[in-house]
Tab-separated table of C-alpha atoms in Angstrom:
chain	number	residue	atom	x	y	z
O	1	MET	CA	24.460	0.452	11.632
O	2	ARG	CA	23.428	3.871	10.373
O	3	LEU	CA	22.367	4.509	6.822
O	4	SER	CA	22.772	8.246	6.830
O	5	TRP	CA	23.317	8.285	3.069
O	6	PHE	CA	19.773	7.040	2.636
O	7	ALA	CA	18.414	10.144	4.374
O	8	LYS	CA	20.477	12.770	2.577
O	9	SER	CA	18.738	14.959	0.071
O	10	ARG	CA	19.997	14.826	-3.480
O	11	ASN	CA	20.179	17.783	-5.819
O	12	ARG	CA	17.064	16.643	-7.641
O	13	LYS	CA	15.042	16.561	-4.387
O	14	PRO	CA	13.222	19.802	-3.576
O	15	PRO	CA	14.499	21.729	-0.554
O	16	SER	CA	11.143	21.289	1.130
O	17	ALA	CA	11.667	17.522	1.493
O	18	ALA	CA	12.064	16.145	4.991
O	19	ALA	CA	15.275	14.341	5.960
O	20	PHE	CA	15.345	11.021	7.810
O	21	ARG	CA	17.963	8.860	9.481
O	22	THR	CA	17.497	5.148	8.891
O	23	GLU	CA	19.177	2.637	11.189
O	24	ILE	CA	19.207	-1.134	11.485
O	25	ILE	CA	17.589	-2.168	14.762
O	26	ALA	CA	18.073	-5.915	14.603
O	27	ASP	CA	18.404	-8.967	12.384
O	28	VAL	CA	15.934	-11.476	13.801
O	29	ARG	CA	16.099	-15.192	13.047
O	30	VAL	CA	12.855	-17.182	12.906
O	31	PRO	CA	14.007	-20.724	13.767
O	32	GLU	CA	11.053	-22.682	12.388
O	33	ARG	CA	11.343	-20.850	9.048
O	34	ALA	CA	15.168	-20.679	8.942
O	35	GLU	CA	14.876	-17.083	7.696
O	36	ASP	CA	15.956	-13.663	8.907
O	37	VAL	CA	13.915	-10.472	9.148
O	38	ARG	CA	15.754	-7.150	9.377
O	39	PHE	CA	14.128	-4.371	11.440
O	40	PHE	CA	14.822	-0.696	10.688
O	41	SER	CA	14.016	2.563	12.437
O	42	ARG	CA	13.232	5.683	10.432
O	43	LYS	CA	13.662	8.873	12.432
O	44	LEU	CA	12.876	12.379	11.310
O	45	ILE	CA	15.900	14.653	11.642
O	46	ARG	CA	14.734	17.651	9.614
O	47	PRO	CA	11.042	18.435	9.008
O	48	GLY	CA	10.105	19.439	5.503
O	49	ARG	CA	8.318	22.599	4.483
O	50	PRO	CA	4.975	21.925	2.769
O	51	ARG	CA	5.059	23.066	-0.838
O	52	ARG	CA	2.236	25.178	-2.151
O	53	PHE	CA	2.316	23.488	-5.529
O	54	SER	CA	4.147	20.413	-6.839
O	55	ASN	CA	5.250	19.486	-10.334
O	56	ARG	CA	2.690	16.676	-10.380
O	57	ASP	CA	-0.284	18.854	-9.510
O	58	PRO	CA	-1.008	20.192	-13.055
O	59	ARG	CA	-0.888	16.696	-14.583
O	60	GLU	CA	-3.065	15.175	-11.847
O	61	SER	CA	-5.537	18.049	-12.145
O	62	LEU	CA	-5.874	17.579	-15.910
O	63	LEU	CA	-6.274	13.826	-15.542
O	64	ALA	CA	-8.908	14.290	-12.839
O	65	VAL	CA	-10.956	16.569	-15.131
O	66	LEU	CA	-10.470	14.230	-18.103
O	67	TYR	CA	-11.690	11.172	-16.244
O	68	LEU	CA	-14.640	13.002	-14.733
O	69	VAL	CA	-15.744	13.824	-18.298
O	70	VAL	CA	-15.111	10.246	-19.444
O	71	ALA	CA	-17.075	8.752	-16.527
O	72	ALA	CA	-19.983	11.144	-17.036
O	73	ALA	CA	-20.227	11.156	-20.813
O	74	LEU	CA	-18.848	7.939	-22.324
O	75	PRO	CA	-20.275	4.388	-22.229
O	76	ILE	CA	-18.622	2.079	-19.727
O	77	ARG	CA	-17.256	-0.182	-22.479
O	78	TRP	CA	-15.064	2.723	-23.639
O	79	TRP	CA	-13.492	3.450	-20.255
O	80	ALA	CA	-10.732	0.833	-20.336
O	81	PRO	CA	-9.643	1.662	-23.933
O	82	VAL	CA	-9.464	5.368	-23.017
O	83	CYS	CA	-7.251	4.592	-20.008
O	84	ARG	CA	-4.991	2.428	-22.149
O	85	ARG	CA	-4.633	5.151	-24.774
O	86	VAL	CA	-3.925	7.881	-22.225
O	87	SER	CA	-1.389	5.695	-20.390
O	88	ARG	CA	0.678	5.439	-23.562
O	89	LEU	CA	0.995	9.201	-24.058
O	90	GLY	CA	3.941	9.412	-21.653
O	91	LEU	CA	5.263	5.909	-22.301
O	92	LYS	CA	8.741	6.982	-23.425
O	93	ARG	CA	9.186	9.130	-20.321
O	94	HIS	CA	8.051	6.306	-18.033
O	95	LEU	CA	10.339	3.830	-19.778
O	96	ARG	CA	13.281	6.157	-19.399
O	97	LYS	CA	12.709	7.014	-15.741
O	98	GLU	CA	10.966	4.012	-14.212
O	99	PHE	CA	11.267	0.868	-16.302
O	100	SER	CA	14.817	-0.203	-15.479
O	101	PRO	CA	14.368	-0.517	-11.667
O	102	TYR	CA	10.891	-1.969	-12.198
O	103	ALA	CA	12.169	-4.711	-14.510
O	104	GLU	CA	15.031	-5.450	-12.146
O	105	ALA	CA	12.660	-5.888	-9.212
O	106	VAL	CA	10.130	-7.970	-11.152
O	107	HIS	CA	12.803	-10.328	-12.430
O	108	ALA	CA	14.307	-10.670	-8.951
O	109	VAL	CA	10.956	-11.716	-7.487
O	110	LEU	CA	9.266	-13.612	-10.306
O	111	GLY	CA	12.212	-14.813	-12.392
O	112	ASP	CA	13.928	-13.813	-15.637
O	113	ASP	CA	11.268	-15.469	-17.813
O	114	ILE	CA	8.731	-12.754	-16.943
O	115	ASP	CA	7.982	-10.206	-19.676
O	116	ALA	CA	8.629	-7.099	-17.587
O	117	ARG	CA	7.882	-4.693	-20.448
O	118	SER	CA	4.344	-6.042	-20.890
O	119	LEU	CA	3.747	-5.957	-17.137
O	120	PHE	CA	5.014	-2.391	-16.964
O	121	GLU	CA	2.709	-1.171	-19.720
O	122	ALA	CA	-0.212	-3.023	-18.106
O	123	LEU	CA	0.573	-1.324	-14.794
O	124	LEU	CA	0.565	2.118	-16.410
O	125	ALA	CA	-2.916	1.401	-17.769
O	126	ALA	CA	-4.059	0.053	-14.377
O	127	ARG	CA	-2.902	3.267	-12.698
O	128	HIS	CA	-5.094	5.260	-15.067
O	129	ARG	CA	-8.027	2.928	-14.441
O	130	ARG	CA	-7.472	3.633	-10.747
O	131	ARG	CA	-8.020	7.337	-11.428
O	132	LEU	CA	-11.138	6.596	-13.441
O	133	GLN	CA	-12.461	4.368	-10.626
O	134	LEU	CA	-12.495	7.468	-8.436
O	135	ALA	CA	-14.175	9.594	-11.105
O	136	ALA	CA	-16.808	6.925	-11.688
O	137	HIS	CA	-17.686	6.845	-7.993
O	138	LEU	CA	-18.191	10.610	-8.161
O	139	VAL	CA	-20.242	11.102	-11.343
O	140	ALA	CA	-21.216	7.822	-13.045
O	141	ARG	CA	-24.937	7.096	-12.680
O	142	ARG	CA	-25.525	3.691	-14.250
O	143	TRP	CA	-22.320	2.029	-13.152
O	144	SER	CA	-22.762	-0.972	-10.845
O	145	PRO	CA	-19.577	-3.077	-10.635
O	146	THR	CA	-19.619	-6.351	-8.743
O	147	THR	CA	-17.275	-6.934	-5.823
O	148	ARG	CA	-16.594	-10.402	-4.453
O	149	LEU	CA	-15.032	-10.868	-1.040
O	150	GLU	CA	-13.283	-14.159	-0.298
O	151	GLY	CA	-12.231	-15.285	3.166
O	152	LEU	CA	-15.067	-13.536	4.999
O	153	GLU	CA	-15.861	-16.542	7.205
O	154	GLY	CA	-12.385	-16.480	8.723
O	155	LEU	CA	-12.775	-12.799	9.606
O	156	ARG	CA	-16.221	-13.347	11.123
O	157	ALA	CA	-14.923	-16.281	13.166
O	158	ALA	CA	-12.153	-14.056	14.539
O	159	LEU	CA	-14.629	-11.298	15.424
O	160	ARG	CA	-16.797	-13.789	17.303
O	161	ARG	CA	-13.872	-14.164	19.721
O	162	GLY	CA	-14.429	-10.513	20.616
O	163	HIS	CA	-10.905	-9.096	20.333
O	164	GLY	CA	-11.119	-7.285	17.008
O	165	ALA	CA	-9.110	-7.803	13.825
O	166	MET	CA	-6.431	-6.033	11.827
O	167	ILE	CA	-6.368	-6.300	8.035
O	168	TRP	CA	-2.983	-5.704	6.416
O	169	CYS	CA	-3.638	-4.448	2.876
O	170	ASP	CA	-1.352	-4.622	-0.151
O	171	GLN	CA	-0.854	-1.765	-2.603
O	172	PHE	CA	-2.700	-3.146	-5.591
O	173	THR	CA	-4.352	-0.520	-7.777
O	174	SER	CA	-7.919	-1.438	-6.782
O	175	GLN	CA	-7.318	-1.799	-3.053
O	176	THR	CA	-7.786	1.875	-2.226
O	177	ILE	CA	-11.486	2.001	-3.054
O	178	PHE	CA	-12.688	-1.506	-3.888
O	179	GLY	CA	-11.007	-3.214	-0.943
O	180	LYS	CA	-12.979	-0.976	1.402
O	181	ARG	CA	-16.102	-1.293	-0.721
O	182	ALA	CA	-15.968	-5.095	-0.607
O	183	LEU	CA	-15.796	-5.080	3.192
O	184	HIS	CA	-18.583	-2.501	3.428
O	185	GLU	CA	-20.896	-4.473	1.150
O	186	ALA	CA	-20.221	-7.567	3.283
O	187	GLY	CA	-21.387	-5.693	6.381
O	188	ILE	CA	-17.926	-5.088	7.875
O	189	GLY	CA	-17.446	-1.592	9.260
O	190	ALA	CA	-13.715	-0.889	9.225
O	191	HIS	CA	-11.473	1.926	10.452
O	192	GLN	CA	-8.674	2.961	8.084
O	193	VAL	CA	-5.302	4.078	9.462
O	194	SER	CA	-4.304	7.053	7.337
O	195	VAL	CA	-1.829	9.929	7.224
O	196	ASN	CA	-2.796	13.574	6.837
O	197	ALA	CA	-1.454	13.705	3.276
O	198	HIS	CA	-3.299	10.595	2.083
O	199	GLY	CA	-4.255	10.873	-1.553
O	200	VAL	CA	-2.756	12.185	-4.762
O	201	SER	CA	-0.506	15.040	-3.633
O	202	GLU	CA	1.224	16.317	-0.501
O	203	SER	CA	1.330	19.966	-1.616
O	204	SER	CA	-0.996	22.575	-0.136
O	205	PHE	CA	-2.891	22.642	-3.436
O	206	GLY	CA	-3.179	18.860	-3.451
O	207	LEU	CA	-4.339	18.669	0.150
O	208	ARG	CA	-7.073	21.197	-0.559
O	209	PHE	CA	-8.278	20.203	-4.030
O	210	LEU	CA	-6.887	16.844	-5.238
O	211	ASN	CA	-7.035	14.638	-2.151
O	212	PRO	CA	-10.528	15.342	-0.700
O	213	PRO	CA	-12.492	13.597	-3.505
O	214	LEU	CA	-10.596	10.344	-2.929
O	215	VAL	CA	-10.892	10.605	0.860
O	216	ASN	CA	-14.627	11.319	0.621
O	217	VAL	CA	-15.247	8.316	-1.642
O	218	GLU	CA	-13.261	6.036	0.659
O	219	ASN	CA	-15.187	7.333	3.663
O	220	ARG	CA	-18.432	6.078	2.108
O	221	PHE	CA	-17.193	2.557	2.786
O	222	LEU	CA	-15.536	3.118	6.170
O	223	LYS	CA	-16.837	3.250	9.691
O	224	GLY	CA	-14.064	5.653	10.636
O	225	ARG	CA	-10.638	6.984	9.735
O	226	LEU	CA	-7.689	7.098	12.159
O	227	VAL	CA	-5.616	9.996	10.851
O	228	PHE	CA	-2.175	10.706	12.297
O	229	ASP	CA	1.102	12.446	11.715
O	230	ARG	CA	4.526	11.799	13.206
O	231	ASP	CA	3.839	13.988	16.214
O	232	ASP	CA	1.006	11.850	17.594
O	233	VAL	CA	1.981	8.227	16.912
O	234	TYR	CA	1.366	7.418	20.577
O	235	GLN	CA	-2.181	8.787	20.373
O	236	LEU	CA	-2.754	6.759	17.219
O	237	THR	CA	-1.709	3.622	19.084
O	238	ILE	CA	-4.242	4.394	21.806
O	239	ARG	CA	-7.006	4.905	19.229
O	240	ILE	CA	-6.206	1.646	17.428
O	241	GLN	CA	-6.197	-0.265	20.715
O	242	LYS	CA	-9.570	1.241	21.598
O	243	VAL	CA	-11.103	0.114	18.288
O	244	LEU	CA	-9.726	-3.393	18.739
O	245	LYS	CA	-10.961	-3.617	22.334
O	246	GLU	CA	-14.424	-2.754	21.015
O	247	ASN	CA	-14.104	-5.722	18.621
O	248	GLY	CA	-13.632	-3.442	15.638
O	249	VAL	CA	-11.749	-3.915	12.378
O	250	VAL	CA	-8.676	-1.824	11.555
O	251	LEU	CA	-7.242	-1.522	8.043
O	252	MET	CA	-3.553	-0.754	7.594
O	253	THR	CA	-1.945	-0.417	4.156
O	254	ASN	CA	1.610	-1.614	3.716
O	255	ASN	CA	3.313	1.795	3.610
O	256	ILE	CA	6.791	1.828	5.143
O	257	HIS	CA	7.123	5.610	4.868
O	258	ALA	CA	4.365	6.505	7.340
O	259	GLY	CA	5.628	4.838	10.502
O	260	SER	CA	8.852	5.024	12.471
O	261	THR	CA	9.909	1.395	11.906
O	262	PHE	CA	9.758	-1.090	9.051
O	263	THR	CA	11.247	-4.429	8.042
O	264	GLU	CA	13.100	-6.031	5.163
O	265	VAL	CA	12.635	-9.654	4.123
O	266	ALA	CA	13.498	-11.872	1.169
O	267	LEU	CA	10.840	-12.179	-1.539
O	268	GLY	CA	10.637	-14.618	-4.423
O	269	GLU	CA	13.710	-15.920	-6.216
O	270	SER	CA	16.268	-13.269	-5.286
O	271	GLY	CA	14.339	-10.137	-4.375
O	272	TRP	CA	13.734	-8.187	-1.198
O	273	THR	CA	10.664	-6.377	-0.015
O	274	HIS	CA	9.948	-3.865	2.737
O	275	LEU	CA	6.974	-4.349	5.010
O	276	ALA	CA	5.542	-2.118	7.702
O	277	SER	CA	6.131	-3.453	11.203
O	278	ALA	CA	3.127	-1.864	12.945
O	279	PRO	CA	0.539	-4.593	12.074
O	280	ALA	CA	2.874	-7.321	13.325
O	281	ASN	CA	3.521	-5.293	16.468
O	282	PHE	CA	-0.188	-4.951	17.244
O	283	ALA	CA	-0.824	-8.631	16.550
O	284	ALA	CA	2.066	-9.654	18.803
O	285	ARG	CA	1.111	-7.452	21.744
O	286	GLY	CA	-2.601	-8.250	21.913
O	287	LYS	CA	-5.296	-10.761	21.078
O	288	ALA	CA	-6.512	-9.154	17.852
O	289	ALA	CA	-6.541	-11.407	14.791
O	290	LEU	CA	-4.355	-10.476	11.815
O	291	PHE	CA	-5.286	-10.967	8.154
O	292	ALA	CA	-3.685	-10.048	4.843
O	293	MET	CA	-5.793	-8.539	2.054
O	294	SER	CA	-5.339	-8.064	-1.682
O	295	THR	CA	-7.884	-6.653	-4.123
O	296	PHE	CA	-7.759	-7.416	-7.842
O	297	GLU	CA	-9.507	-5.962	-10.870
O	298	GLU	CA	-10.635	-9.052	-12.775
O	299	VAL	CA	-12.674	-7.305	-15.499
O	300	PRO	CA	-11.954	-3.556	-15.790
O	301	PHE	CA	-14.783	-1.490	-14.319
O	302	SER	CA	-16.981	-4.575	-14.027
O	303	GLN	CA	-15.670	-7.274	-11.670
O	304	TYR	CA	-13.435	-6.921	-8.617
O	305	ARG	CA	-12.244	-9.577	-6.207
O	306	ALA	CA	-11.026	-8.882	-2.680
O	307	VAL	CA	-9.189	-11.738	-0.994
O	308	LEU	CA	-8.771	-12.056	2.757
O	309	SER	CA	-6.120	-14.545	3.765
O	310	HIS	CA	-6.571	-17.154	6.429
O	311	GLU	CA	-5.813	-15.769	9.873
O	312	LEU	CA	-2.074	-15.235	10.211
O	313	VAL	CA	-0.999	-17.344	13.184
O	314	PRO	CA	2.693	-18.091	13.914
O	315	ALA	CA	3.743	-21.698	14.373
O	316	ASN	CA	4.564	-21.143	18.059
O	317	PRO	CA	2.294	-18.349	19.325
O	318	PRO	CA	2.655	-17.280	22.975
O	319	THR	CA	-0.040	-18.283	25.426
O	320	GLY	CA	-1.416	-16.838	28.645
O	321	SER	CA	0.604	-14.087	30.293
O	322	MET	CA	3.385	-14.492	27.738
O	323	SER	CA	1.227	-12.725	25.148
O	324	ARG	CA	1.614	-9.457	27.035
O	325	ASP	CA	5.306	-9.508	26.149
O	326	GLY	CA	4.547	-9.742	22.434
O	327	ALA	CA	5.567	-6.134	21.803
O	328	LYS	CA	9.082	-7.035	22.965
O	329	ASN	CA	9.175	-10.422	21.249
O	330	THR	CA	10.860	-9.633	17.961
O	331	VAL	CA	10.898	-13.294	16.931
O	332	LEU	CA	7.109	-13.360	17.207
O	333	GLN	CA	6.821	-10.146	15.202
O	334	ALA	CA	9.207	-11.525	12.585
O	335	SER	CA	7.017	-14.639	12.312
O	336	TYR	CA	4.021	-12.451	11.467
O	337	ILE	CA	6.143	-10.579	8.915
O	338	LEU	CA	7.061	-13.822	7.146
O	339	LEU	CA	3.434	-14.959	7.079
O	340	LYS	CA	2.458	-11.646	5.496
O	341	ARG	CA	5.336	-11.978	3.012
O	342	ASP	CA	4.020	-15.375	1.931
O	343	CYS	CA	0.581	-13.887	1.221
O	344	LEU	CA	2.126	-11.003	-0.700
O	345	LEU	CA	4.167	-13.334	-2.900
O	346	GLN	CA	1.096	-15.416	-3.701
O	347	ALA	CA	-0.828	-12.258	-4.669
O	348	LEU	CA	2.050	-10.981	-6.803
O	349	LYS	CA	2.188	-14.226	-8.750
O	350	HIS	CA	-1.549	-13.981	-9.369
O	351	CYS	CA	-1.697	-10.357	-10.516
O	352	PRO	CA	1.745	-8.672	-10.783
O	353	GLU	CA	0.609	-6.031	-13.288
O	354	GLN	CA	-1.608	-4.350	-10.674
O	355	MET	CA	0.985	-3.997	-7.899
O	356	MET	CA	1.975	-0.342	-7.535
O	357	SER	CA	5.128	-0.663	-5.417
O	358	TRP	CA	8.127	-2.899	-5.991
O	359	SER	CA	11.379	-2.777	-4.036
O	360	ARG	CA	14.702	-3.070	-5.793
O	361	ARG	CA	16.742	-6.253	-6.129
O	362	GLN	CA	19.379	-4.972	-3.673
O	363	ARG	CA	19.050	-4.889	0.062
O	364	LEU	CA	18.564	-1.480	1.622
O	365	THR	CA	22.190	-1.514	2.804
O	366	GLU	CA	23.395	-2.202	-0.738
O	367	GLY	CA	21.586	0.500	-2.653
O	368	ARG	CA	19.173	3.366	-2.286
O	369	LEU	CA	15.616	2.207	-1.636
O	370	GLY	CA	13.542	2.569	-4.797
O	371	ILE	CA	9.989	1.977	-5.804
O	372	GLY	CA	9.482	1.010	-9.403
O	373	ALA	CA	6.510	2.281	-11.396
O	374	ASP	CA	4.745	3.829	-8.436
O	375	ASP	CA	2.758	6.975	-9.083
O	376	GLY	CA	3.242	8.051	-5.494
O	377	SER	CA	-0.395	7.932	-4.488
């Protein structure tokens, strides 16, 4: 089934945007879970033209300068109140443009008793604290936040088997920097899978001025970065396999827009979420261990907690030579997807106000895919 309407540009979309064709590959039943996982392909049919300057660039530039001044000049105890105040400056605009789909998604996943308005306002503040986290890593001198990593023993046990590990990260506001920092401080050297436009903006201005500070800070806590675009996905696969064969650790963030395939699965009471399929594919085709990871800000600018799940192992994993067919075993991949979904739901219930991306209540075939309250970075 083709979803060509999903790929068409609307009038509000700039002419430089790329166009994609999204198709359903398969609906896969996982017998032991009595659940279905839907696989999609996302194929580029018209490349976009990089914009020199985007509408977001002036706002992000001003915020970057503001938070550099705040991090350098103000006491740490003032940082969170400043972020909260600044987040409310555009509250009416955010409520008008983003709140309705956000509330719909939150209620679908967590239930109608959830106060979506309070969560939404808390998320806006968390997004600004995320910007100030970057500024603090650049200019703050006396700032020494604590990071606690849970689940490290499971990761070390997997690495002792000698086949490497993949860590599937969620898009919580503190994951970008503090998830990597927690692993680094625990002595884990990880390689991050990343796209060329990783960061704040995809414009030429953003790639040159806005994104490098974030990339440079992240690189402090990484052993390497596996950067790719759509023209060299095969080469990326080779590089990931090489890292895993050397018993390395690979980080992949749940971003369905970077790869060529993704999945859709039920989440919570009546919601749906979209998960990247690449981590499940790698886990199914090889011997590398797979973990989920979520990073939470427990006390703003003071305490952070990164949580590694137990190793994700399907109920009926293949053995021996059968494991080489894992890349073709969609039931096995779907089993990994459901295990990841379970970890995501648990993390959402713990800290919903820090999750940046929420899918809509409808399935992808029922309505245009939307992300509520996501700042796009």
